[in-house]
Coordinates of C-alpha atoms in Angstrom, one line a residue:
X257 CA 0.0 -0.2 0.2
X258 CA 1.7 3.4 -0.8
X259 CA 2.4 5.9 2.0
X260 CA -0.3 8.3 0.8
X261 CA -2.7 5.5 1.0
X262 CA -1.7 4.8 4.7
X263 CA -2.0 8.2 5.3
X264 CA -5.4 8.7 4.0
X265 CA -6.5 5.5 5.8
X266 CA -5.4 6.5 8.9
X267 CA -7.4 10.0 8.7
X268 CA -10.3 8.1 8.1
X269 CA -9.9 6.1 11.0
X270 CA -9.2 8.7 13.5
X271 CA -12.7 9.8 12.7
X272 CA -13.9 6.0 14.2
X273 CA -16.3 6.6 16.7
X274 CA -15.9 4.3 19.8
X275 CA -18.4 4.0 23.0
X276 CA -20.7 2.0 24.7
X277 CA -19.4 -1.2 23.7
X278 CA -19.5 0.0 19.8
X279 CA -16.8 0.3 17.4
X280 CA -18.2 2.3 14.1
X281 CA -16.2 2.8 10.6
X282 CA -19.6 3.9 9.4
X283 CA -19.5 6.1 6.1
X284 CA -15.8 6.2 5.9
X285 CA -15.4 5.0 2.6
X286 CA -12.9 2.5 3.2
X287 CA -11.8 0.5 0.3
X288 CA -10.6 -2.6 2.0
X289 CA -9.2 -5.1 -0.7
X290 CA -6.3 -6.9 0.6
X291 CA -5.1 -8.1 4.1
X292 CA -2.8 -5.1 4.2
X293 CA -5.7 -2.7 3.5
X294 CA -7.6 -4.2 6.3
X295 CA -4.5 -3.9 8.8
X296 CA -5.8 -0.6 10.7
X297 CA -9.1 -1.9 10.8
X298 CA -8.2 -5.0 12.3
X299 CA -6.1 -3.5 14.8
X300 CA -8.9 -1.4 16.1
X301 CA -11.1 -4.5 16.3
X302 CA -8.5 -6.7 18.2
X303 CA -7.7 -3.8 20.6
X304 CA -11.6 -3.4 21.6
X305 CA -12.5 -4.9 24.7
X306 CA -15.8 -5.9 25.2
X307 CA -17.1 -5.3 21.6
X308 CA -20.7 -5.4 21.4
X309 CA -21.4 -3.8 18.1
X310 CA -19.6 -3.4 15.1
X311 CA -20.4 -0.8 12.3
X312 CA -19.1 -1.1 8.8
X313 CA -21.6 0.5 6.7
X314 CA -20.8 2.9 3.8
X315 CA -17.3 0.9 3.1
X316 CA -16.4 -1.5 0.6
X317 CA -15.0 -4.9 1.6
X318 CA -13.4 -7.6 -0.5
X319 CA -12.8 -11.2 -0.2
X320 CA -9.4 -11.2 1.2
X321 CA -10.3 -8.1 3.5
X322 CA -13.2 -9.9 4.7
X323 CA -11.3 -13.1 5.7
X324 CA -8.7 -11.3 7.9
X325 CA -11.4 -9.1 9.5
X326 CA -13.3 -12.4 10.3
X327 CA -9.9 -13.9 12.0
X328 CA -9.9 -10.8 14.3
X329 CA -13.4 -11.5 14.8
X330 CA -13.1 -15.3 16.1
X331 CA -12.1 -13.9 19.4
X332 CA -15.0 -11.2 19.9
X333 CA -17.6 -13.5 21.8
X334 CA -19.5 -10.6 23.3
X335 CA -20.8 -9.1 19.7
X336 CA -24.2 -9.0 19.6
X337 CA -24.7 -6.1 16.7
X338 CA -23.7 -6.5 13.3
X339 CA -24.4 -3.3 11.3
X340 CA -23.0 -4.4 7.9
X341 CA -25.4 -2.4 5.3
X342 CA -23.9 -1.1 2.2
X343 CA -20.6 -2.6 3.0
X344 CA -19.8 -4.2 -0.5
X345 CA -20.0 -1.1 -2.8
X346 CA -18.3 -1.8 -6.3
X347 CA -18.1 -5.3 -5.6
X348 CA -18.7 -8.1 -8.2
X349 CA -21.7 -10.2 -7.2
X350 CA -19.5 -12.9 -7.0
X351 CA -17.4 -11.5 -4.4
X352 CA -19.8 -11.2 -1.7
X353 CA -21.0 -14.7 -0.8
X354 CA -17.5 -15.6 0.1
X355 CA -17.0 -12.6 2.1
X356 CA -20.1 -13.0 4.0
X357 CA -19.3 -16.9 4.5
X358 CA -16.1 -15.7 6.3
X359 CA -17.8 -13.5 8.4
X360 CA -20.3 -15.7 9.5
X361 CA -17.9 -18.3 10.3
X362 CA -16.1 -16.0 12.6
X363 CA -19.0 -15.4 14.6
X364 CA -20.0 -19.2 14.9
X365 CA -16.5 -19.7 15.9
X366 CA -16.4 -16.9 18.3
X367 CA -19.5 -18.2 20.2
X368 CA -21.1 -14.9 19.5
X369 CA -24.9 -14.6 20.5
X370 CA -26.1 -12.1 18.0
X371 CA -29.3 -9.8 18.7
X372 CA -29.1 -7.7 15.3
X373 CA -28.0 -8.4 12.1
X374 CA -28.5 -5.8 9.3
X375 CA -27.1 -6.5 5.9
X376 CA -29.5 -4.4 3.9
X377 CA -28.6 -2.4 0.6
X378 CA -25.9 -4.8 -0.4
X379 CA -26.9 -5.9 -4.0
X380 CA -25.9 -9.7 -3.3
X381 CA -28.9 -11.2 -4.8
X382 CA -30.0 -14.8 -4.4
X383 CA -26.6 -16.2 -3.8
X384 CA -25.6 -13.9 -1.3
X385 CA -28.5 -15.3 1.0
X386 CA -26.2 -18.5 0.6
X387 CA -23.4 -16.6 2.1
X388 CA -24.9 -16.4 5.3
X389 CA -27.3 -19.1 5.3
X390 CA -25.1 -21.3 7.7
X391 CA -24.9 -18.4 10.2
X392 CA -28.9 -18.1 10.4
X393 CA -29.1 -21.8 11.2
X394 CA -26.1 -21.8 13.9
X395 CA -26.1 -20.9 17.7
X396 CA -25.0 -17.3 16.9
X397 CA -28.6 -16.3 15.5
X398 CA -30.6 -18.5 18.4
X399 CA -30.6 -15.0 20.0
X400 CA -31.5 -13.1 17.1
X401 CA -34.1 -10.2 17.6
X402 CA -33.5 -7.9 14.5
X403 CA -33.0 -9.0 10.9
X404 CA -32.7 -6.2 8.4
X405 CA -32.4 -7.2 4.5
X406 CA -33.6 -4.3 3.0
X407 CA -32.8 -3.6 -0.8
X408 CA -30.7 -6.6 -1.2
X409 CA -32.0 -8.0 -4.5
X410 CA -33.0 -11.4 -3.0
X411 CA -35.8 -12.5 -5.4
X412 CA -38.2 -15.3 -5.0
X413 CA -35.2 -17.9 -5.0
X414 CA -33.3 -16.0 -1.9
X415 CA -36.7 -15.5 -0.1
X416 CA -37.2 -19.5 -0.1
X417 CA -33.7 -20.0 1.2
X418 CA -34.0 -17.3 3.8
X419 CA -37.3 -18.6 5.1
X420 CA -36.0 -22.3 5.3
X421 CA -32.8 -20.9 7.3
X422 CA -35.2 -19.1 9.7
X423 CA -37.4 -22.3 10.4
X424 CA -34.3 -24.3 10.7
X425 CA -32.7 -21.8 13.3
X426 CA -36.3 -22.1 15.1
X427 CA -36.4 -26.0 15.3
X428 CA -32.8 -26.1 16.3
X429 CA -32.9 -23.4 18.9
X430 CA -36.3 -24.7 20.4
X431 CA -34.6 -28.2 20.5
X432 CA -32.0 -26.2 22.9
X433 CA -35.0 -24.9 25.2
X434 CA -34.6 -21.0 24.0
X435 CA -36.6 -20.7 20.6
X436 CA -35.6 -17.9 18.3
X437 CA -37.7 -15.0 19.3
X438 CA -37.3 -12.7 16.0
X439 CA -39.0 -9.3 16.8
X440 CA -38.1 -7.3 14.0
X441 CA -37.9 -8.5 10.4
X442 CA -37.2 -6.0 7.4
X443 CA -36.9 -6.9 3.6
X444 CA -38.4 -4.3 1.4
X445 CA -37.3 -3.9 -2.1
X446 CA -36.1 -7.4 -3.0
X447 CA -38.4 -8.9 -5.5
X448 CA -39.9 -11.7 -3.4
X449 CA -43.3 -11.9 -5.4
X450 CA -45.7 -14.3 -4.2
X451 CA -43.8 -17.1 -4.0
X452 CA -40.8 -15.6 -1.8
X453 CA -43.6 -13.9 0.3
X454 CA -45.4 -17.2 1.0
X455 CA -42.0 -19.1 1.9
X456 CA -41.5 -16.4 4.3
X457 CA -45.1 -16.3 6.0
X458 CA -44.8 -20.1 6.6
X459 CA -41.5 -19.2 8.7
X460 CA -43.5 -16.4 10.4
X461 CA -46.1 -18.5 11.4
X462 CA -43.5 -21.0 13.0
X463 CA -41.7 -18.0 14.7
X464 CA -45.0 -16.4 16.5
X465 CA -42.9 -13.4 18.1
X466 CA -42.9 -10.7 15.5
X467 CA -43.5 -7.1 16.6
X468 CA -42.3 -5.2 13.4
X469 CA -42.7 -6.5 9.6
X470 CA -41.5 -4.4 6.8
X471 CA -41.5 -5.8 3.3
X472 CA -42.7 -2.6 1.0
X473 CA -41.9 -3.0 -2.8
X474 CA -41.8 -6.6 -3.3
X475 CA -44.3 -7.3 -6.3
X476 CA -46.6 -9.2 -3.9
X477 CA -50.1 -9.8 -5.3
X478 CA -53.1 -10.9 -3.1
X479 CA -52.2 -14.8 -2.8
X480 CA -48.9 -13.6 -1.4
X481 CA -50.9 -10.7 0.8
X482 CA -53.2 -13.4 2.0
X483 CA -50.5 -16.0 3.1
X484 CA -48.8 -13.4 5.1
X485 CA -52.2 -11.9 6.7
X486 CA -52.6 -15.9 8.0
X487 CA -49.2 -15.6 9.5
X488 CA -49.4 -12.6 10.9
X489 CA -52.6 -13.5 13.0
X490 CA -50.4 -16.3 14.7
X491 CA -48.1 -13.2 15.8
X492 CA -50.1 -11.6 18.6
X493 CA -47.5 -9.1 19.3
X494 CA -47.2 -7.1 16.0
X495 CA -47.0 -3.5 16.3
X496 CA -46.1 -2.4 12.9
X497 CA -46.9 -3.7 9.3
X498 CA -45.3 -2.1 6.4
X499 CA -46.2 -3.6 3.1
X500 CA -46.3 -0.3 1.3
X501 CA -46.4 -0.7 -2.5
X502 CA -47.4 -4.2 -3.2
X503 CA -51.1 -5.0 -4.5
X504 CA -53.3 -6.2 -2.4
X505 CA -56.8 -5.9 -4.4
X506 CA -59.9 -6.5 -2.7
X507 CA -59.0 -10.0 -1.8
X508 CA -55.8 -9.3 0.0
X509 CA -57.3 -6.4 1.8
X510 CA -60.1 -8.2 3.3
X511 CA -57.6 -10.9 4.5
X512 CA -55.6 -8.5 6.0
X513 CA -58.7 -6.8 7.4
X514 CA -59.9 -10.2 9.0
X515 CA -55.9 -10.8 10.5
X516 CA -56.3 -6.9 12.1
X517 CA -59.3 -7.8 13.9
X518 CA -57.4 -10.4 15.9
X519 CA -54.3 -8.4 16.6
X520 CA -54.5 -6.1 19.7
X521 CA -51.1 -4.4 19.8
X522 CA -50.8 -2.7 16.2
X523 CA -49.5 0.9 16.4
X524 CA -48.7 1.4 12.5
X525 CA -50.5 0.2 9.3
X526 CA -48.9 1.1 6.0
X527 CA -50.8 -0.3 3.2
X528 CA -50.0 2.9 0.8
X529 CA -49.8 2.7 -2.8
X530 CA -51.3 -1.1 -2.3
X531 CA -54.4 -0.7 -4.5
X532 CA -56.8 -1.8 -1.6
X533 CA -59.5 0.0 -3.4
X534 CA -63.1 1.1 -1.9
X535 CA -64.1 -2.2 -0.9
X536 CA -60.8 -3.1 0.9
X537 CA -60.7 0.2 2.5
X538 CA -64.1 -0.4 4.2
X539 CA -63.0 -3.8 5.3
X540 CA -59.8 -2.4 6.8
X541 CA -61.9 0.5 8.3
X542 CA -64.2 -2.2 10.1
X543 CA -61.3 -4.0 11.5
X544 CA -60.1 -0.6 12.8
X545 CA -63.6 0.2 14.4
X546 CA -63.9 -2.8 16.3
X547 CA -60.4 -2.8 18.0
X548 CA -56.9 -1.5 17.3
X549 CA -56.7 1.0 20.4
X550 CA -53.3 1.6 20.0
X551 CA -53.4 2.3 16.7
X552 CA -51.0 5.5 15.8
X553 CA -50.5 5.5 12.1
X554 CA -53.0 4.3 9.3
X555 CA -51.5 4.8 5.8
X556 CA -54.1 4.2 3.0
X557 CA -52.6 6.5 0.5
X558 CA -52.8 6.2 -3.3
X559 CA -54.9 3.3 -3.2
X560 CA -57.7 4.0 -5.7
X561 CA -60.1 4.9 -2.6
X562 CA -63.5 6.5 -3.8
X563 CA -65.7 8.9 -1.5
X564 CA -67.6 6.8 0.5
X565 CA -65.1 4.5 1.5
X566 CA -62.8 7.2 2.5
X567 CA -65.3 8.6 4.5
X568 CA -66.0 5.3 6.4
X569 CA -62.4 5.2 7.0
X570 CA -62.4 8.7 8.8
X571 CA -65.4 7.6 11.0
X572 CA -64.0 4.6 11.9
X573 CA -61.0 6.4 13.9
X574 CA -63.3 8.1 16.2
X575 CA -62.2 6.7 19.5
X576 CA -58.5 6.2 18.9
X577 CA -57.0 8.4 20.9
X578 CA -53.5 7.4 20.2
X579 CA -53.5 8.0 16.6
X580 CA -51.2 10.6 15.2
X581 CA -51.5 10.4 11.6
X582 CA -54.4 9.3 8.9
X583 CA -52.6 9.4 5.5
X584 CA -55.6 9.5 2.6
X585 CA -53.5 11.4 0.1
X586 CA -53.5 10.3 -3.7
X587 CA -56.9 8.7 -3.6
X588 CA -60.3 9.6 -5.6
X589 CA -62.1 11.9 -3.7
X590 CA -62.6 15.1 -5.1
X591 CA -62.8 18.7 -3.1
X592 CA -66.1 18.1 -1.6
X593 CA -65.3 14.9 0.0
X594 CA -61.7 16.3 1.1
X595 CA -63.5 19.1 2.9
X596 CA -66.0 16.5 4.6
X597 CA -63.1 14.5 5.9
X598 CA -61.9 17.5 7.5
X599 CA -65.5 18.3 9.0
X600 CA -65.7 14.6 10.4
X601 CA -62.3 14.8 12.3
X602 CA -62.9 18.3 13.4
X603 CA -66.1 16.6 15.1
X604 CA -63.7 14.3 16.6
X605 CA -61.3 17.1 17.7
X606 CA -58.8 15.0 15.4
X607 CA -58.4 17.3 12.7
X608 CA -54.6 17.5 13.3
X609 CA -54.0 14.0 12.3
X610 CA -55.0 14.1 8.9
X611 CA -52.2 14.4 6.6
X612 CA -52.2 16.4 3.3
X613 CA -54.5 15.5 0.5
X614 CA -52.5 17.7 -2.4
X615 CA -52.3 14.6 -4.6
X616 CA -56.0 13.8 -4.7
X617 CA -56.8 12.5 -8.0
X618 CA -60.6 14.1 -8.0
X619 CA -63.8 11.9 -7.8
X620 CA -64.4 9.3 -10.5
X621 CA -67.3 7.3 -11.4
X622 CA -68.2 4.0 -9.6
X623 CA -68.8 2.4 -12.9
X624 CA -65.3 3.0 -13.8
X625 CA -63.9 1.5 -10.4
X626 CA -66.1 -1.9 -11.2
X627 CA -64.7 -1.7 -14.8
X628 CA -61.2 -1.5 -13.6
X629 CA -61.5 -4.4 -10.9
X630 CA -63.3 -6.4 -13.1
X631 CA -60.3 -6.0 -15.7
X632 CA -57.7 -6.3 -13.1
X633 CA -59.3 -9.7 -11.6
X634 CA -59.4 -10.8 -15.1
X635 CA -55.8 -9.9 -15.8
X636 CA -54.6 -11.6 -12.7
X637 CA -56.7 -15.1 -13.8
X638 CA -54.9 -14.9 -17.1
X639 CA -51.4 -14.2 -15.3
X640 CA -52.0 -17.3 -13.3
X641 CA -53.3 -19.3 -15.9
X642 CA -50.0 -18.5 -17.9
X643 CA -47.7 -19.2 -14.8
X644 CA -49.4 -22.6 -14.2
X645 CA -49.1 -23.7 -18.2
X646 CA -45.5 -22.2 -18.1
X647 CA -44.7 -24.5 -15.0
X648 CA -46.2 -27.6 -16.9
X649 CA -44.2 -26.5 -20.1
X650 CA -41.2 -25.9 -17.9
X651 CA -41.5 -29.8 -16.8
X652 CA -41.6 -31.3 -20.5
X653 CA -38.3 -29.7 -20.9
X654 CA -35.4 -31.7 -19.4
X655 CA -32.5 -29.8 -18.1
X656 CA -29.9 -31.3 -20.5
X657 CA -32.3 -29.8 -23.6
X658 CA -32.4 -26.6 -22.1
X659 CA -28.5 -26.4 -21.1
X660 CA -27.3 -27.8 -24.2
X661 CA -27.2 -24.4 -26.2
X662 CA -24.7 -25.8 -28.7
X663 CA -26.8 -28.9 -29.9
X664 CA -28.3 -28.9 -33.4
X665 CA -31.3 -30.8 -32.3
X666 CA -34.5 -28.7 -31.7
X667 CA -36.1 -28.3 -28.7
X668 CA -39.5 -30.6 -28.7
X669 CA -42.7 -30.1 -29.7
X670 CA -45.1 -28.1 -29.4
X671 CA -43.1 -26.1 -31.8
X672 CA -43.1 -21.9 -31.5
X673 CA -42.3 -19.7 -34.0
X674 CA -40.8 -16.1 -33.9
X675 CA -44.1 -14.4 -34.3
X676 CA -45.8 -16.5 -31.5
X677 CA -43.1 -15.4 -29.0
X678 CA -43.0 -11.7 -29.8
X679 CA -46.7 -11.7 -29.8
X680 CA -46.9 -13.6 -26.5
X681 CA -43.4 -13.7 -25.0
X682 CA -42.6 -16.0 -22.0
X683 CA -39.1 -17.9 -20.9
X684 CA -40.4 -21.2 -21.9
X685 CA -41.3 -19.9 -25.7
X686 CA -37.8 -18.4 -26.1
X687 CA -36.1 -21.7 -25.0
X688 CA -38.5 -23.7 -27.4
X689 CA -37.3 -21.6 -30.2
X690 CA -34.0 -23.8 -30.2
X691 CA -30.5 -22.9 -30.4
X692 CA -31.0 -20.7 -33.0
X693 CA -33.5 -18.4 -31.5
X694 CA -31.2 -15.4 -31.4
X695 CA -30.4 -15.8 -35.4
X696 CA -34.1 -16.2 -36.0
X697 CA -35.4 -13.3 -34.0
X698 CA -32.4 -10.9 -35.3
X699 CA -33.0 -12.0 -38.8
X700 CA -37.0 -11.4 -38.8
X701 CA -36.7 -7.7 -37.2
X702 CA -36.5 -4.9 -39.2
X703 CA -33.6 -3.1 -37.6
X704 CA -33.7 -0.1 -39.8
X705 CA -37.1 0.8 -37.9
X706 CA -35.9 2.2 -34.4
X707 CA -39.5 1.5 -33.2
X708 CA -39.5 -2.2 -34.1
X709 CA -36.1 -3.0 -32.5
X710 CA -37.1 -1.3 -29.2
X711 CA -40.5 -3.3 -29.3
X712 CA -38.6 -6.6 -30.0
X713 CA -35.8 -6.0 -27.4
X714 CA -38.5 -5.1 -24.7
X715 CA -40.4 -8.2 -25.4
X716 CA -37.2 -10.4 -25.2
X717 CA -36.0 -8.6 -21.9
X718 CA -39.5 -8.9 -20.6
X719 CA -38.9 -12.6 -20.0
X720 CA -35.4 -12.5 -18.1
X721 CA -34.9 -14.4 -15.1
X722 CA -31.6 -15.2 -13.1
X723 CA -32.0 -18.9 -14.0
X724 CA -28.9 -19.7 -16.3
X725 CA -30.7 -21.0 -19.5
X726 CA -33.2 -18.2 -19.7
X727 CA -30.5 -15.5 -18.9
X728 CA -28.4 -17.0 -21.8
X729 CA -30.7 -17.1 -24.0
X730 CA -32.1 -13.4 -23.3
X731 CA -28.5 -12.0 -23.5
X732 CA -27.6 -13.8 -27.1
X733 CA -30.7 -12.8 -28.5
X734 CA -30.1 -9.4 -27.3
X735 CA -26.6 -9.5 -28.7
X736 CA -27.9 -10.8 -31.8
X737 CA -30.5 -8.1 -32.4
X738 CA -28.5 -5.3 -31.4
X739 CA -25.4 -6.0 -32.9
X740 CA -27.3 -6.2 -36.2
X741 CA -29.1 -2.7 -35.6
X742 CA -25.7 -0.7 -34.2
X743 CA -23.9 -2.1 -37.0
X744 CA -26.4 -0.7 -39.8
X745 CA -25.2 2.7 -41.4
X746 CA -28.9 3.6 -41.2
X747 CA -29.7 3.0 -37.8
X748 CA -30.0 6.0 -35.5
X749 CA -28.5 5.1 -32.3
X750 CA -29.5 8.3 -30.7
X751 CA -33.6 7.9 -31.8
X752 CA -33.0 4.4 -30.4
X753 CA -32.2 5.6 -26.7
X754 CA -34.6 8.2 -26.8
X755 CA -37.4 5.7 -27.9
X756 CA -36.6 3.0 -25.2
X757 CA -36.6 5.5 -22.5
X758 CA -40.0 6.7 -23.6
X759 CA -41.0 3.2 -23.4
X760 CA -39.5 2.5 -20.0
X761 CA -41.5 5.7 -18.7
X762 CA -38.1 7.7 -18.0
X763 CA -38.6 10.2 -20.8
X764 CA -42.2 12.0 -21.3
X765 CA -43.4 11.7 -25.0
X766 CA -46.0 14.1 -26.7
X767 CA -48.1 10.8 -27.6
X768 CA -49.6 8.2 -25.5
X769 CA -47.1 5.5 -25.2
X770 CA -47.8 2.3 -22.9
X771 CA -45.0 1.7 -20.9
X772 CA -43.6 -1.3 -20.0
X773 CA -45.2 -2.6 -16.7
X774 CA -41.9 -3.5 -15.2
X775 CA -38.1 -2.3 -15.5
X776 CA -36.5 -5.2 -14.1
X777 CA -36.0 -7.2 -17.2
X778 CA -35.0 -4.5 -19.6
X779 CA -32.4 -3.1 -16.6
X780 CA -30.9 -6.5 -16.3
X781 CA -30.5 -6.6 -20.0
X782 CA -29.0 -3.5 -20.4
X783 CA -26.6 -4.3 -17.7
X784 CA -25.3 -6.9 -20.0
X785 CA -25.8 -4.9 -23.2
X786 CA -23.9 -2.2 -22.4
X787 CA -20.7 -4.1 -21.6
X788 CA -20.7 -5.3 -25.1
X789 CA -18.3 -4.2 -28.0
X790 CA -21.5 -3.2 -30.2
X791 CA -22.8 -0.9 -27.6
X792 CA -22.0 2.8 -28.6
X793 CA -20.1 4.1 -25.2
X794 CA -21.3 7.8 -26.1
X795 CA -25.0 6.6 -25.4
X796 CA -23.9 5.4 -21.6
X797 CA -23.7 8.9 -20.2
X798 CA -27.5 9.3 -21.6
X799 CA -28.6 6.0 -20.0
X800 CA -27.1 6.8 -16.8
X801 CA -28.5 10.5 -16.4
X802 CA -32.1 9.0 -16.8
X803 CA -31.6 5.8 -14.7
X804 CA -29.9 8.3 -11.9
X805 CA -33.1 10.5 -11.9
X806 CA -35.6 9.9 -8.9
X807 CA -38.5 7.6 -10.5
X808 CA -41.0 5.2 -8.8
X809 CA -40.7 2.3 -11.2
X810 CA -36.9 2.4 -11.1
X811 CA -37.3 2.6 -7.1
X812 CA -39.4 -1.0 -7.3
X813 CA -36.5 -2.4 -9.4
X814 CA -33.5 -1.1 -7.1
X815 CA -31.5 -4.2 -7.4
X816 CA -31.2 -4.0 -11.2
X817 CA -30.9 -0.3 -11.4
X818 CA -28.0 -0.6 -8.8
X819 CA -26.3 -3.3 -11.2
X820 CA -26.7 -1.3 -14.2
X821 CA -25.5 2.1 -12.6
X822 CA -22.7 0.4 -11.4
X823 CA -21.7 -1.2 -14.8
X824 CA -22.0 2.3 -16.6
X825 CA -19.9 3.9 -14.0
X826 CA -17.0 1.1 -14.7
X827 CA -17.3 1.8 -18.5

């Protein structure tokens, strides 16, 4: 390490905060790659007697540095709190699991009994969960009370691994006479979806001691919400439920309302941006009215709630003396109903609890709501049928036939052509196009037409999955299409990137353009695309500028967004 680097590190470490059993390197932007880089950190750890909390947030720790830090932790049996969020900035995803394994093994060897483990804002994906799976199952976590995994990109697979580990921890700790008594669980922005949420719900039902659950922005629909509701009913100590920005619909809202009737300690309900709609809001209002005397906050903002339902919610809080905030912003009320809400709450002497209504969408017809609900229910049923059909199709494909992309034998029937795939894209259809799928799609796309190239790219990327066969097929097909387009002298790359950003909802258009429902697939595909030789490097700053801007659609795909921005930064 150069002398100037050592000086810089020493200056950073001089800011290290020590006190109350806590050693903090938080926010020092330390770049710890090698054992030598970590020498000063190790010294601080080794010399700290009675270490109970270690903060490593806001630094970047490589595999080798993690290994030697872990060695120092093997003697710290009193360690209880690991604040290890955002400590792998700029690291390859493959580096994170071995680093976590080293640190976890050290805690196990030390005989530590953790109370809090925070690994939030580390983009480790499903593989990263494997990195601390052994730790979660070990005696070091039998005493765990707070588990924080916000914004880690775990996905469905990671959620299932995590759920299994928690169940195993509870089983083994129960056998020792001291069952796992987890109190706080945080896993927002992780793409858990229904399957991941359902797996975790099973674990929650077994644990039964939860006091706070935070799972916003996970793409969970009513089947997953219903599973969580059933699990919450078996956790009577629940105080905080934060499921913001998932999709309840009436079915999920009614299931959750039934659970709320059984809970007596609830203080915070955050169902904002959850599409509970009017019928769901009325069901929740009934639950609030019947009990929940400790309620401090009720958030039903941006849920497409109409006038009568909103008034019912307001009337339900009449005797909630602990209530501090009622959020009904962003619904479909109109000026008259907004005034009525104020009048009702003033009558209860509770006008101060009502949050801003500045984003109210205005009053809508009941017929429109019914049509929207009918359309959504039909769409959900179609998606479920497609999912079931896809599972059946997947079973018909042997792993060898999927993986062997070099084989000349086409994938078995039923046959699929390019037009069918582009009309109704699915991972199974892309795989069934066979080894030549990339060539076929590129050949049949008019790359002189920017609009057609963008449409085809979005359809290909929409089927992206982290599973190797599908990911490989998406990457190869994207490469064939975009290499052909960018190599054409008539192809306008500036028009392409503008058109793509419009369809992603990141750039406004004068025309009414339907944006893609989820940005995850296209962001992950772009992450691959920008690294290829055919991609014009002058487009990278443009792409980076728009992906960096605040955007709710991007926020819900924070892992993919982080991956793309990290790659663009390294170009």
